[in-house]
Coordinates of C-alpha atoms in Angstrom, one line a residue:
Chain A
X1369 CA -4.5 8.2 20.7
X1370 CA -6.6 5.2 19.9
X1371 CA -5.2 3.2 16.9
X1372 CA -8.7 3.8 15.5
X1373 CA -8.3 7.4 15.2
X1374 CA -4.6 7.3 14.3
X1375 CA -6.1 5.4 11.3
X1376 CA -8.7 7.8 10.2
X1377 CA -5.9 10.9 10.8
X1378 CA -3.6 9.6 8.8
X1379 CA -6.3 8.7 5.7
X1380 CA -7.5 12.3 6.2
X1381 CA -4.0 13.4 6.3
X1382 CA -3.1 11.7 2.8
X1383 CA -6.4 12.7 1.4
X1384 CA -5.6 16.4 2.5
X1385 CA -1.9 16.5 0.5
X1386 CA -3.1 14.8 -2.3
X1387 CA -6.0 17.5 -2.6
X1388 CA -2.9 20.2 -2.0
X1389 CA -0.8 18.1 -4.7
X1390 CA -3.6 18.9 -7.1
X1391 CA -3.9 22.3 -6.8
X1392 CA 0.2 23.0 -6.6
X1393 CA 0.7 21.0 -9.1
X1394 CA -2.0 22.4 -12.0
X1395 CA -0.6 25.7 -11.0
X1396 CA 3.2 24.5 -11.6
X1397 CA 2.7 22.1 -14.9
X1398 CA 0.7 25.6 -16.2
X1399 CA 3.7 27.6 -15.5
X1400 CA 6.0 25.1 -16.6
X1401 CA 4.6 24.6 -19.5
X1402 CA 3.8 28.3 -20.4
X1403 CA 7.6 29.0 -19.7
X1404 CA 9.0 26.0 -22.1
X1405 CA 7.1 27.3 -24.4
X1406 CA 8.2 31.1 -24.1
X1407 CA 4.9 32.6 -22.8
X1408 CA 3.9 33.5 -19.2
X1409 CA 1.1 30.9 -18.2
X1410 CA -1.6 32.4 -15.5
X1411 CA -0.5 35.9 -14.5
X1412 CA -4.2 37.4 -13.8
X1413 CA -5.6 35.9 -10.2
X1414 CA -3.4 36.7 -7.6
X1415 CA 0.2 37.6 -7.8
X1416 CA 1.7 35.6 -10.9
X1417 CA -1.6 33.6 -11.5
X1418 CA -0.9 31.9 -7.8
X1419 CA -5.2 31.6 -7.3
X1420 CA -6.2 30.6 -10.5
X1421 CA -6.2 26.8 -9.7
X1422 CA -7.9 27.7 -6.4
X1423 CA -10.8 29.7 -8.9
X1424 CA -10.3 26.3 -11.5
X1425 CA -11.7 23.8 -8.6
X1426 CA -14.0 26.6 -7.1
X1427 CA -15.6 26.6 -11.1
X1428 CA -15.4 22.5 -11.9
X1429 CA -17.4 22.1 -8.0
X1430 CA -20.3 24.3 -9.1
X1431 CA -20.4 23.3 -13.2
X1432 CA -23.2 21.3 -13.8
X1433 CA -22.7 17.4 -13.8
X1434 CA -23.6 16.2 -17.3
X1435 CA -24.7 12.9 -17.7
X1436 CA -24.9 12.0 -21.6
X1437 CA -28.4 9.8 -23.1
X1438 CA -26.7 7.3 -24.4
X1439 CA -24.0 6.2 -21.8
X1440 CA -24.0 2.9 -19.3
X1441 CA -25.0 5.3 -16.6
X1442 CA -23.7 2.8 -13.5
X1443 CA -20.2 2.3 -15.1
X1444 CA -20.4 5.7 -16.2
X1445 CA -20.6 6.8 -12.5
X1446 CA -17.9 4.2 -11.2
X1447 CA -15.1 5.0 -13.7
X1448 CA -13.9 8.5 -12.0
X1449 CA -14.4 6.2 -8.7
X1450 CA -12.1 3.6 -9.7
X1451 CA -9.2 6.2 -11.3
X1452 CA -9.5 8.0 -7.8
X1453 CA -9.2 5.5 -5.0
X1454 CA -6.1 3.3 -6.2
X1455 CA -4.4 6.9 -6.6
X1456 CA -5.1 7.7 -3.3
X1457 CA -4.3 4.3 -1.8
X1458 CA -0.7 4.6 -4.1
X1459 CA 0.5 7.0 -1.4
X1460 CA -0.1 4.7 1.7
X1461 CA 3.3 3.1 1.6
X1462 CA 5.2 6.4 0.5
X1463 CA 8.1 7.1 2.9
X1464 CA 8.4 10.7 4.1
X1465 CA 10.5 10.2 6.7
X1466 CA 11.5 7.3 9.1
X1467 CA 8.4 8.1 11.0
X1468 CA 6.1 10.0 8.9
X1469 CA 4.3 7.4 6.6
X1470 CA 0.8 6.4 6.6
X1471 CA 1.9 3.1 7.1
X1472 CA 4.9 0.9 7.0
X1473 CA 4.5 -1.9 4.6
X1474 CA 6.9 -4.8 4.4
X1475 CA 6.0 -5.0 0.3
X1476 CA 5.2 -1.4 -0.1
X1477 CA 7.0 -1.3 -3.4
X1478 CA 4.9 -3.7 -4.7
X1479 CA 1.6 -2.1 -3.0
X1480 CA 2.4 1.4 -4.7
X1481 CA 2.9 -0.1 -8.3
X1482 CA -0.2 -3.1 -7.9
X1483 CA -2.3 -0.2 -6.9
X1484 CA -1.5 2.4 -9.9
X1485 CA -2.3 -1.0 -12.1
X1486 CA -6.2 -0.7 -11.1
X1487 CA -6.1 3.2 -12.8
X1488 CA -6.2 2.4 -16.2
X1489 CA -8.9 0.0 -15.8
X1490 CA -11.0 2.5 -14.6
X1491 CA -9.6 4.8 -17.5
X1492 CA -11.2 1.6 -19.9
X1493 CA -14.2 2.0 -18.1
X1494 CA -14.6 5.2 -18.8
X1495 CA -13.9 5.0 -22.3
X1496 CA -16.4 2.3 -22.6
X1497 CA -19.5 3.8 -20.8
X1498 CA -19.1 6.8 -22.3
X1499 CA -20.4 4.9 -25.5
X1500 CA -18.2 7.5 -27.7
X1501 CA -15.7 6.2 -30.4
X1502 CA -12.9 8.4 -29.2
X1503 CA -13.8 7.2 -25.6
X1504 CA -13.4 3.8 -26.2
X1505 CA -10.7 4.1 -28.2
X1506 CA -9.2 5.7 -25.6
X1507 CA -9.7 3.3 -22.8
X1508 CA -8.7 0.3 -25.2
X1509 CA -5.4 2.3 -25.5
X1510 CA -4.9 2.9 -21.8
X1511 CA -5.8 -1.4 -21.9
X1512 CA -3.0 -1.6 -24.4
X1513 CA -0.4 0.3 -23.1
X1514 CA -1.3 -1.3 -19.2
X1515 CA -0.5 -4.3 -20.8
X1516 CA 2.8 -3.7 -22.8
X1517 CA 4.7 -1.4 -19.9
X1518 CA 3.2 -3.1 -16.2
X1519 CA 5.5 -5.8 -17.1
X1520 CA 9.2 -3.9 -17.7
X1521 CA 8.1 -1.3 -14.8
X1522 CA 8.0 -4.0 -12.6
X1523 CA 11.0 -5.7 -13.9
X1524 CA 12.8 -2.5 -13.4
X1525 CA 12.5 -2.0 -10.2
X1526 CA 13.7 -5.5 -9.4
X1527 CA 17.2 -4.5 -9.4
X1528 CA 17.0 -2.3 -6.2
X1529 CA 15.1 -4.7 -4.9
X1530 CA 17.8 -7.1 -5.2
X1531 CA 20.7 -4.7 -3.7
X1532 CA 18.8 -2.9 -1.4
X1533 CA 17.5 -6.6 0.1
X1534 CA 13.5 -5.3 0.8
X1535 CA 10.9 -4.2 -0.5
X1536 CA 10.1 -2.1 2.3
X1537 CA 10.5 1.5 0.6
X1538 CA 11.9 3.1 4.0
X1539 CA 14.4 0.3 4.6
X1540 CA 15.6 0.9 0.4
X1541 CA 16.2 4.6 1.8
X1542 CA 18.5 3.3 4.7
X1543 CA 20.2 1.1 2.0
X1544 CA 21.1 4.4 0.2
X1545 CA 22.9 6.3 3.0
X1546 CA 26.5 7.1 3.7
X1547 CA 28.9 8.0 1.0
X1548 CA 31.5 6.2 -2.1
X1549 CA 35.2 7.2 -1.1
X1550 CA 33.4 10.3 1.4
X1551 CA 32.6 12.0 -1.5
X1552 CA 30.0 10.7 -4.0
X1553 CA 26.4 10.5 -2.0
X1554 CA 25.9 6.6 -2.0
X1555 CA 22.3 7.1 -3.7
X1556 CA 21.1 4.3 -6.2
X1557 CA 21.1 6.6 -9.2
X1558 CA 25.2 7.3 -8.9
X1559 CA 25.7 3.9 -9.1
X1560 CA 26.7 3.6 -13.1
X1561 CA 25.4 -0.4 -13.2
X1562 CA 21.9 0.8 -12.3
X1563 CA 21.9 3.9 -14.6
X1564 CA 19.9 1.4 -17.7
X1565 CA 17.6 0.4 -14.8
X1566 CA 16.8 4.0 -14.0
X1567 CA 15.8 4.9 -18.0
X1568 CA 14.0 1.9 -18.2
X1569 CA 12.3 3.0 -14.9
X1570 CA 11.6 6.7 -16.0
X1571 CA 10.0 5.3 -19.6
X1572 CA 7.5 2.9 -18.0
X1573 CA 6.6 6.0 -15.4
X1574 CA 6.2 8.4 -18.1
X1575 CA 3.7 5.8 -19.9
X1576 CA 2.2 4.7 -16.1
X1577 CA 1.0 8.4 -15.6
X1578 CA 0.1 8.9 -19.3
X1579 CA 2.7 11.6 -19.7
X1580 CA 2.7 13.5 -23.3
X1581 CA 5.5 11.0 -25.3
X1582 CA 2.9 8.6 -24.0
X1583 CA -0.3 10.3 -23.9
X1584 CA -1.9 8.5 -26.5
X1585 CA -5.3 7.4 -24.5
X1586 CA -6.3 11.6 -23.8
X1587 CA -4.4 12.1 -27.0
X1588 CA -6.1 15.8 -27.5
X1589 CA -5.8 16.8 -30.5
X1590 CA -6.2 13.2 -32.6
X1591 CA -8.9 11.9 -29.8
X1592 CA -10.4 14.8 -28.1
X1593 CA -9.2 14.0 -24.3
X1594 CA -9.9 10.1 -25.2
X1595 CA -11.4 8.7 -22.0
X1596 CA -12.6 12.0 -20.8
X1597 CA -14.1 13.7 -23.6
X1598 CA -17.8 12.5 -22.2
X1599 CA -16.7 13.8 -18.6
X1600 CA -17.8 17.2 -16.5
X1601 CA -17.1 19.0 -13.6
X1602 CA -16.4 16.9 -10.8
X1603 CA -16.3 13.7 -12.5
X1604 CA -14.0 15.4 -15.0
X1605 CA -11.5 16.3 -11.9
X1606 CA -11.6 13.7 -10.2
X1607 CA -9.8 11.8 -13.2
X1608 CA -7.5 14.5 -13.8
X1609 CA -6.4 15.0 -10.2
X1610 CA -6.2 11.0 -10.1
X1611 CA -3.7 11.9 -13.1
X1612 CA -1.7 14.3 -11.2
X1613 CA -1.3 12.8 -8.3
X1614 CA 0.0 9.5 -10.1
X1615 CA 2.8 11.8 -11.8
X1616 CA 3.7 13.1 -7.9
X1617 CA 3.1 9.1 -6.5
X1618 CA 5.3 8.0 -9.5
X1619 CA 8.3 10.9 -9.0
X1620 CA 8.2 9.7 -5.1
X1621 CA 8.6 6.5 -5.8
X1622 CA 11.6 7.8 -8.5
X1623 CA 13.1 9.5 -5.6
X1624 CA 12.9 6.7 -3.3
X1625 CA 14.1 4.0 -5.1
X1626 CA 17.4 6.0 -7.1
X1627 CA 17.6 9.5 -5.7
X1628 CA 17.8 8.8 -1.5
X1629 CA 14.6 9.2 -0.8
X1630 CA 14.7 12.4 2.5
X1631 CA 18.8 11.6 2.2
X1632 CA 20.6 15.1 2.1
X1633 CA 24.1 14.3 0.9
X1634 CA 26.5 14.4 2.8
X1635 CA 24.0 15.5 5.9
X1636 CA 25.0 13.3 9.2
X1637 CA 21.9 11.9 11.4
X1638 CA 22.1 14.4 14.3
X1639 CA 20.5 16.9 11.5
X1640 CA 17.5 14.7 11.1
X1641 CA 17.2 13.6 14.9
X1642 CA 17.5 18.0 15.8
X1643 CA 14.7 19.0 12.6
X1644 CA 12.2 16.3 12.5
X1645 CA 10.5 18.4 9.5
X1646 CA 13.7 18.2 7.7
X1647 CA 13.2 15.2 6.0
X1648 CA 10.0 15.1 4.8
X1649 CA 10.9 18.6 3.3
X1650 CA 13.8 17.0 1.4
X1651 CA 12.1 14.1 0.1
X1652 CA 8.3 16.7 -1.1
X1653 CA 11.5 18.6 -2.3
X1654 CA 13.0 15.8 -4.5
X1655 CA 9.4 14.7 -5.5
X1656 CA 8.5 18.3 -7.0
X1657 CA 12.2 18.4 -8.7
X1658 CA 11.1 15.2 -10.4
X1659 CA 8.0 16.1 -11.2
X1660 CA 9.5 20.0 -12.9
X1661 CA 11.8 17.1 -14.9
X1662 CA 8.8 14.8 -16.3
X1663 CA 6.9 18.3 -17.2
X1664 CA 10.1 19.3 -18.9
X1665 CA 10.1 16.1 -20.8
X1666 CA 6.2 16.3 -21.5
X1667 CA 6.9 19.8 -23.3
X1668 CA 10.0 19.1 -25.3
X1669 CA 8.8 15.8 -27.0
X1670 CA 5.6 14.9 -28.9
X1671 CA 3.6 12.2 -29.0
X1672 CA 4.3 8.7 -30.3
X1673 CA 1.9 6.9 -32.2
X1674 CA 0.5 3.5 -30.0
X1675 CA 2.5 0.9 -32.4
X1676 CA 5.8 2.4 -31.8
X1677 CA 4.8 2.9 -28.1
X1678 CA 3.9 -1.3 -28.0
X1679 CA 7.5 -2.4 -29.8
X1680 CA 9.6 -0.3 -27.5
X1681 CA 8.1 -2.0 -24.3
X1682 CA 7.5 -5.5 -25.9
X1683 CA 10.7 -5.2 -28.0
X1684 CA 13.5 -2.9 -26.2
X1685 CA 12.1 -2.4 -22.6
X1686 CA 11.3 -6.0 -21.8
X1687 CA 14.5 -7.7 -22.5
X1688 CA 16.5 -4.7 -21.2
X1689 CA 15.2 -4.9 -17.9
X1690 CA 15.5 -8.9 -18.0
X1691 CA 19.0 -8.5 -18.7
X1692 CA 19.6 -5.9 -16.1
X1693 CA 18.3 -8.2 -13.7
X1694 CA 20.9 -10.7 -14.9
X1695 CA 23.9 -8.6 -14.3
X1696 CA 23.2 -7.3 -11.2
X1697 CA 22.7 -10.7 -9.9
X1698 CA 26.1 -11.6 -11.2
X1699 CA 27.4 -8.4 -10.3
X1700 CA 26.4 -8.9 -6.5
X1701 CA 26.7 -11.9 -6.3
X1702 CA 30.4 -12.2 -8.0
X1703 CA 31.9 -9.2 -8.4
X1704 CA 30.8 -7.5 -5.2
X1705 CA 32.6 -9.1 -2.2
X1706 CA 35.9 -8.8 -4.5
X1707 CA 34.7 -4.5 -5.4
X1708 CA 34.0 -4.2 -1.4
X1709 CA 37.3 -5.8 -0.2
X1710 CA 39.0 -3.2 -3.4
X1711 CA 37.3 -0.2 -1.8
X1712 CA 37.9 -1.2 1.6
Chain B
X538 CA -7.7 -4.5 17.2
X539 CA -11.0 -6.2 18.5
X540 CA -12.2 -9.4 16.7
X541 CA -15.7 -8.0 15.1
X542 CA -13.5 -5.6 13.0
X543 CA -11.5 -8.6 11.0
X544 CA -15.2 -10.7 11.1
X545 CA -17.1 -8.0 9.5
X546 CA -14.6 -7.3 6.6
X547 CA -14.6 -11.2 6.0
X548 CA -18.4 -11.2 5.7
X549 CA -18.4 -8.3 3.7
X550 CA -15.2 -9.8 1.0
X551 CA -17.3 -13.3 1.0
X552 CA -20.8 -11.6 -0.1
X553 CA -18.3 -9.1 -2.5
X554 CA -17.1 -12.5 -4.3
X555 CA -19.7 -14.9 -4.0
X556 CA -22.1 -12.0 -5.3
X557 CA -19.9 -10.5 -7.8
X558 CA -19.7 -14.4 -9.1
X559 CA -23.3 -14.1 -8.7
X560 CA -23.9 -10.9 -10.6
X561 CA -21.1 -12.0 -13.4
X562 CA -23.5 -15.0 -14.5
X563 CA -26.5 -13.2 -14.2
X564 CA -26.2 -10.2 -16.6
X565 CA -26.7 -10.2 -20.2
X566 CA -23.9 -7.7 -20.8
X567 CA -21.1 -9.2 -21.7
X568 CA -18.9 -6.0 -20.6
X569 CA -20.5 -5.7 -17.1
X570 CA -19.9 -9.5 -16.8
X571 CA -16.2 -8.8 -17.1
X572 CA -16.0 -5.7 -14.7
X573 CA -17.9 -8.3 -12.2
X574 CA -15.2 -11.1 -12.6
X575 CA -12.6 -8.4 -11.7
X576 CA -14.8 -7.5 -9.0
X577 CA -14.4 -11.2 -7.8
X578 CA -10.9 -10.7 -8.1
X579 CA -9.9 -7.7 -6.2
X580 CA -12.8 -9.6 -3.3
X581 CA -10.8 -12.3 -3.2
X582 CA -7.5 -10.2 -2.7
X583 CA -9.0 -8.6 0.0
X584 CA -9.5 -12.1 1.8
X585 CA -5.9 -12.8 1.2
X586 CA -5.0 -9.5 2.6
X587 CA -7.3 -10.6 5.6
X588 CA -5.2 -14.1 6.2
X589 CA -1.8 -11.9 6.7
X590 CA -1.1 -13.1 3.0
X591 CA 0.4 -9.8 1.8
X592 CA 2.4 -10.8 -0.8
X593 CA -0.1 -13.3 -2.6
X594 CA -2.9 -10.1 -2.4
X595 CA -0.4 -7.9 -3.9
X596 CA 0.0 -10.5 -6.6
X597 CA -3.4 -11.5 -6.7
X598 CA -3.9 -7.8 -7.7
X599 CA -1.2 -7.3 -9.9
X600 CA -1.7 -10.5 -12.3
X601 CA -5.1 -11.3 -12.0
X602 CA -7.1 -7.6 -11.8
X603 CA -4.2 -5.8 -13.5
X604 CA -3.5 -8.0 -16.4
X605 CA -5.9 -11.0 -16.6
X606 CA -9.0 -9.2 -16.1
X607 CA -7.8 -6.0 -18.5
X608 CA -6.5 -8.3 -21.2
X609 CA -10.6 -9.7 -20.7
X610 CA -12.0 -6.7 -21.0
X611 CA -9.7 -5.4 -24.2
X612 CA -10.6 -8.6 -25.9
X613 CA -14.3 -8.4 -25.4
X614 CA -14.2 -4.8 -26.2
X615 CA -12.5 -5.8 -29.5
X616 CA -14.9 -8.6 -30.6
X617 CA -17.9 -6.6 -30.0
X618 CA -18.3 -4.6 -33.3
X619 CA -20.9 -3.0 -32.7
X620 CA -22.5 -1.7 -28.9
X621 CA -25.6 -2.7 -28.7
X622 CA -23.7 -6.7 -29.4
X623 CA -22.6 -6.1 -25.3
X624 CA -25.9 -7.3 -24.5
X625 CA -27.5 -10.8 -25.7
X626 CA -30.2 -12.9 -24.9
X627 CA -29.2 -15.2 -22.0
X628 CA -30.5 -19.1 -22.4
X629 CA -30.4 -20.4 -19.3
X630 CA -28.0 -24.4 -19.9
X631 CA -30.4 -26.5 -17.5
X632 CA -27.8 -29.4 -18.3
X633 CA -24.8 -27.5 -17.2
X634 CA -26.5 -25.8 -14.1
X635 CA -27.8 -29.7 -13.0
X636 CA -24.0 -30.6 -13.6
X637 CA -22.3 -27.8 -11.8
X638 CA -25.4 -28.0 -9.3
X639 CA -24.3 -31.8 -8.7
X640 CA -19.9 -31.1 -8.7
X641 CA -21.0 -28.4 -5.8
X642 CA -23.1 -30.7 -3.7
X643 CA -20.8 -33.7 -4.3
X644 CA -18.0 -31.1 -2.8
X645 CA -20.2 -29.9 0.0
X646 CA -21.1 -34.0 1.0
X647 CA -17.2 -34.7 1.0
X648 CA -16.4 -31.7 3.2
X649 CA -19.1 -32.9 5.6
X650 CA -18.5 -36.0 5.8
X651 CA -14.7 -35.9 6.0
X652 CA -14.3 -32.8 8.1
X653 CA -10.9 -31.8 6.9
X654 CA -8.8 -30.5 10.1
X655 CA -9.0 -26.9 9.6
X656 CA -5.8 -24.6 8.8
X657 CA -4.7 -22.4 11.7
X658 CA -3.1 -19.0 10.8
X659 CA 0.0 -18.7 13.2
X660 CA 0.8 -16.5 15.4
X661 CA 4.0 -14.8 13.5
X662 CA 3.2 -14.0 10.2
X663 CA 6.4 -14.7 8.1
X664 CA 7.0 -12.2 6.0
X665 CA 8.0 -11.9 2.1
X666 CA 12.0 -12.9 2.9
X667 CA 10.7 -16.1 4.2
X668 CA 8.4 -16.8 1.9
X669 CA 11.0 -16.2 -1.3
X670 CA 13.3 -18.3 1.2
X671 CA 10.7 -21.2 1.3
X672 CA 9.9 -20.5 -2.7
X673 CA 13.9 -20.9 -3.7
X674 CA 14.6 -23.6 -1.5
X675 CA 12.3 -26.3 -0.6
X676 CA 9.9 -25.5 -3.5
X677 CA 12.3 -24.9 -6.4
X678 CA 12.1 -27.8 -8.5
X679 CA 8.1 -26.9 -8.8
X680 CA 9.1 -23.1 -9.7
X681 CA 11.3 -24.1 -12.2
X682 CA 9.3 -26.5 -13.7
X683 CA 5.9 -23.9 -13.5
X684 CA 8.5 -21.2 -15.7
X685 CA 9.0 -24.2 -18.3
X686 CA 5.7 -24.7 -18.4
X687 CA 5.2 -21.0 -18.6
X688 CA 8.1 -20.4 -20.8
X689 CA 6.4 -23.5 -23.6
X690 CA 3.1 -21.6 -23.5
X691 CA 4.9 -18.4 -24.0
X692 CA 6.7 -19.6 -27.5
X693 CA 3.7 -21.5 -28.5
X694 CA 1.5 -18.2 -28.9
X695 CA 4.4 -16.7 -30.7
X696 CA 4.5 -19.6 -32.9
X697 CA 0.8 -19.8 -33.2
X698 CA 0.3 -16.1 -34.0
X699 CA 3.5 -15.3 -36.0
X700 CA 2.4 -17.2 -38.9
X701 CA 4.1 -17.3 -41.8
X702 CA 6.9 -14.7 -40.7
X703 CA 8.7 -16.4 -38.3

């Protein structure tokens, strides 16, 4: 095969699961959500409501495309654009396996979290063009909050990147493989010094993907869908599928950087040399788990208002992660030759 | 790879920036004139990305279109009270255009006359363990001195916004 065409099947191949992400995943947060709350979600199309989302696109591609007087029609157009392609580009670097990727990228931890930075300025540009005060004041939120939590996210991550040695995100798998004593799977997230990393982690991914303690720039019921009131049919879902597909991007990355990526515990190598589809089943797997776990946190919590929202990451998150960066620099570069030698 | 692949991305990142630039000073909108300096941004990222400069695009990216240009935007979006403010006449500075008109021709004559030996990308592109290498040891004094400089700016905005409080 021709690198060209390797190129364009691997592009058609991400744009094809993000599409399935989508769908699976309006149908899941639905039922999720319906369940938390003691009620059955969709139960009419198909068995348990399982076409619904399929007759939700098949409705939002034939709506009619709305286009208000009053809005800057160019930026108006460009918005859904710019939410959409950094989404899709966030799961270039994404490690599936050791061989199924779309690419291998020396910085891809970097790439995956530069790239989700471009979403909410397309989010401002929506609110802006829509030339609606709910709009804008959702965009200026989505500015706001980009602000206050890129910098701790980042931060956060810095720790793995410091023990695991790359930034590669298949090469911080191989870091997390084999065991503690034979027992304990030697994943990121069981080590108890990286456990303040991980929380600060999952707070600045719950704000990254404008989960509901975070939602403030849709903010429903205080600023009608924010950013999106102006917005229909395909426009409209084009942002939100740029929205679910960040909360999948965002659980991969989770998985990958604390949970062992397509690691099985305890599962030697010969399983992943005999089943090459084994891996990439663990790590969608893990990614979906994760995913079910932000829903669950999305319906037990409500909203915070934007001020408390801007202390925690200037205030709390901020110097946590400094400080975690601290100690695990002593810790590794200290403690760890004399913990190694103890554990033998 | 062939070589028209790499040249044809270049020429279309160089008209990206320079026009962007272009279309920035141009429009009467102060909002658009925003979006295009991020447009000149994420351009000139791409050209990094196109010199095997990974790391820098990702940066380039991350601080410059992710946080310079937003924080941009959200303060020109706060100023403005009302919309229709976005868009203002547009007197054209014939003084500054001669000057800046002049600085670029006085560049251009110094280029040509002195013909500075170009840069050539090597062959092996080291990668970002070299580069933090490089940054930690030969070039640490300058880092360190950049995060007081940094660090100074930092608690002078503090001090200059925190008024009375602090």
């Amino acid at each position: 095969m021709s690198p060209t065409l390797a190129v364009i099947v691997r592009l058609v191949a991400v744009l094809g699961l993000m599409l399935t992400n989508g769908v699976v995943m309006i149908y899941l947060l639905r039922k999720v959500l319906g369940h938390l709350h003691i009620r059955l979600g969709p139960m009419h199309v198909g068995w348990h409501g399982l076409l619904q989302t399929v007759n939700d696109v098949l409705k939002l591609l034939t709506k009619e495309d709305l286009t208000p007087r009053a809005v800057d029609k160019v930026l108006f157009f460009l918005a859904p654009v710019v939410v959409f392609v950094p989404s899709l580009m966030a799961y270039l670097a994404l490690p599936f396996s050791e061989a199924l990727r779309a690419t291998r990228l020396e910085t891809g931890m970097l790439f995956t979290f530069a790239v989700l930075a471009i979403v909410p300025i397309g989010i401002l540009m929506a609110g802006w063009a829509s030339a609606n005060k709910w709009s804008l004041l959702g965009g200026m939120r989505a500015a706001a909050m980009q602000i206050a939590y890129e910098v701790p996210l980042l931060l956060s991550v810095l720790p793995i990147v410091m023990i695991a040695g790359t930034m590669e995100l298949g090469a911080v798998v191989d870091a997390q493989a084999g065991t503690w004593f034979g027992l304990v799977p030697r994943w990121f997230i069981t080590d108890p010094l990286l456990w303040p990393t991980f929380l600060i982690f999952l707070i600045s991914s719950l704000i990254e993907v404008n989960q509901t303690p975070f939602d403030m720039s849709e903010g429903e019921s205080e600023i009608v869908a924010g950013f999106a009131s102006e917005y229909s049919a395909m426009k409209f879902a084009l942002m939100f599928l740029s929205e679910f597909s960040n909360t999948f991007v965002v659980s991969a990355m989770g998985v990958t950087l604390f949970f062992g990526g397509w690691l099985l515990p305890w599962a030697p190598d010969s399983w992943y040399e005999a089943v090459p589809a084994l891996a990439p089943i663990v790590f969608l797997t893990k990614a979906y788990v994760g995913v079910v776990l932000l829903w669950w946190i999305r319906g037990t919590f409500p909203r915070v208002r934007i001020d408390q929202m801007m202390s925690l990451g200037w205030k709390r998150l901020i110097p946590a992660a400094l400080a975690m960066i601290l100690i695990t620099g002593v810790v590794q570069k200290l403690l760890a030759p004399v913990l190694y030698r103890a554990v033998g | 790879m062939s070589e028209t692949l790499p040249v044809a991305a270049f020429w279309i990142l160089a008209l990206a920036s320079l026009g962007g630039a272009v279309a920035m000073m141009a429009t009467r909108n102060v909002v658009h004139a925003a979006f295009w300096l991020l447009e000149v941004m994420l351009a000139t990222a791409g050209i990094y990305l196109l010199l095997s400069a990974e790391f820098l695009a990702l940066v380039q990216v991350l601080v410059y279109a992710g946080a310079v240009a937003v924080l941009t935007l959200f303060t020109v979006m706060l100023t403005l009270r009302r919309r229709e403010d976005a868009v203002r006449e547009f007197p054209v500075a014939w003084g500054s255009m001669a000057i800046a008109s002049l600085f670029t021709g006085g560049i251009l004559l110094v280029l040509a006359r002195f013909r500075p030996a170009l840069a050539q990308v090597p062959e092996t592109i080291p990668g970002v363990e070299a580069f933090g290498e490089q940054m930690f040891t030969t070039w640490a004094l300058p880092f360190e001195l950049a995060s007081i400089v940094l660090l100074a700016a930092l608690v002078g905005a503090v001090w200059w916004t925190g008024g009375e409080d602090l």
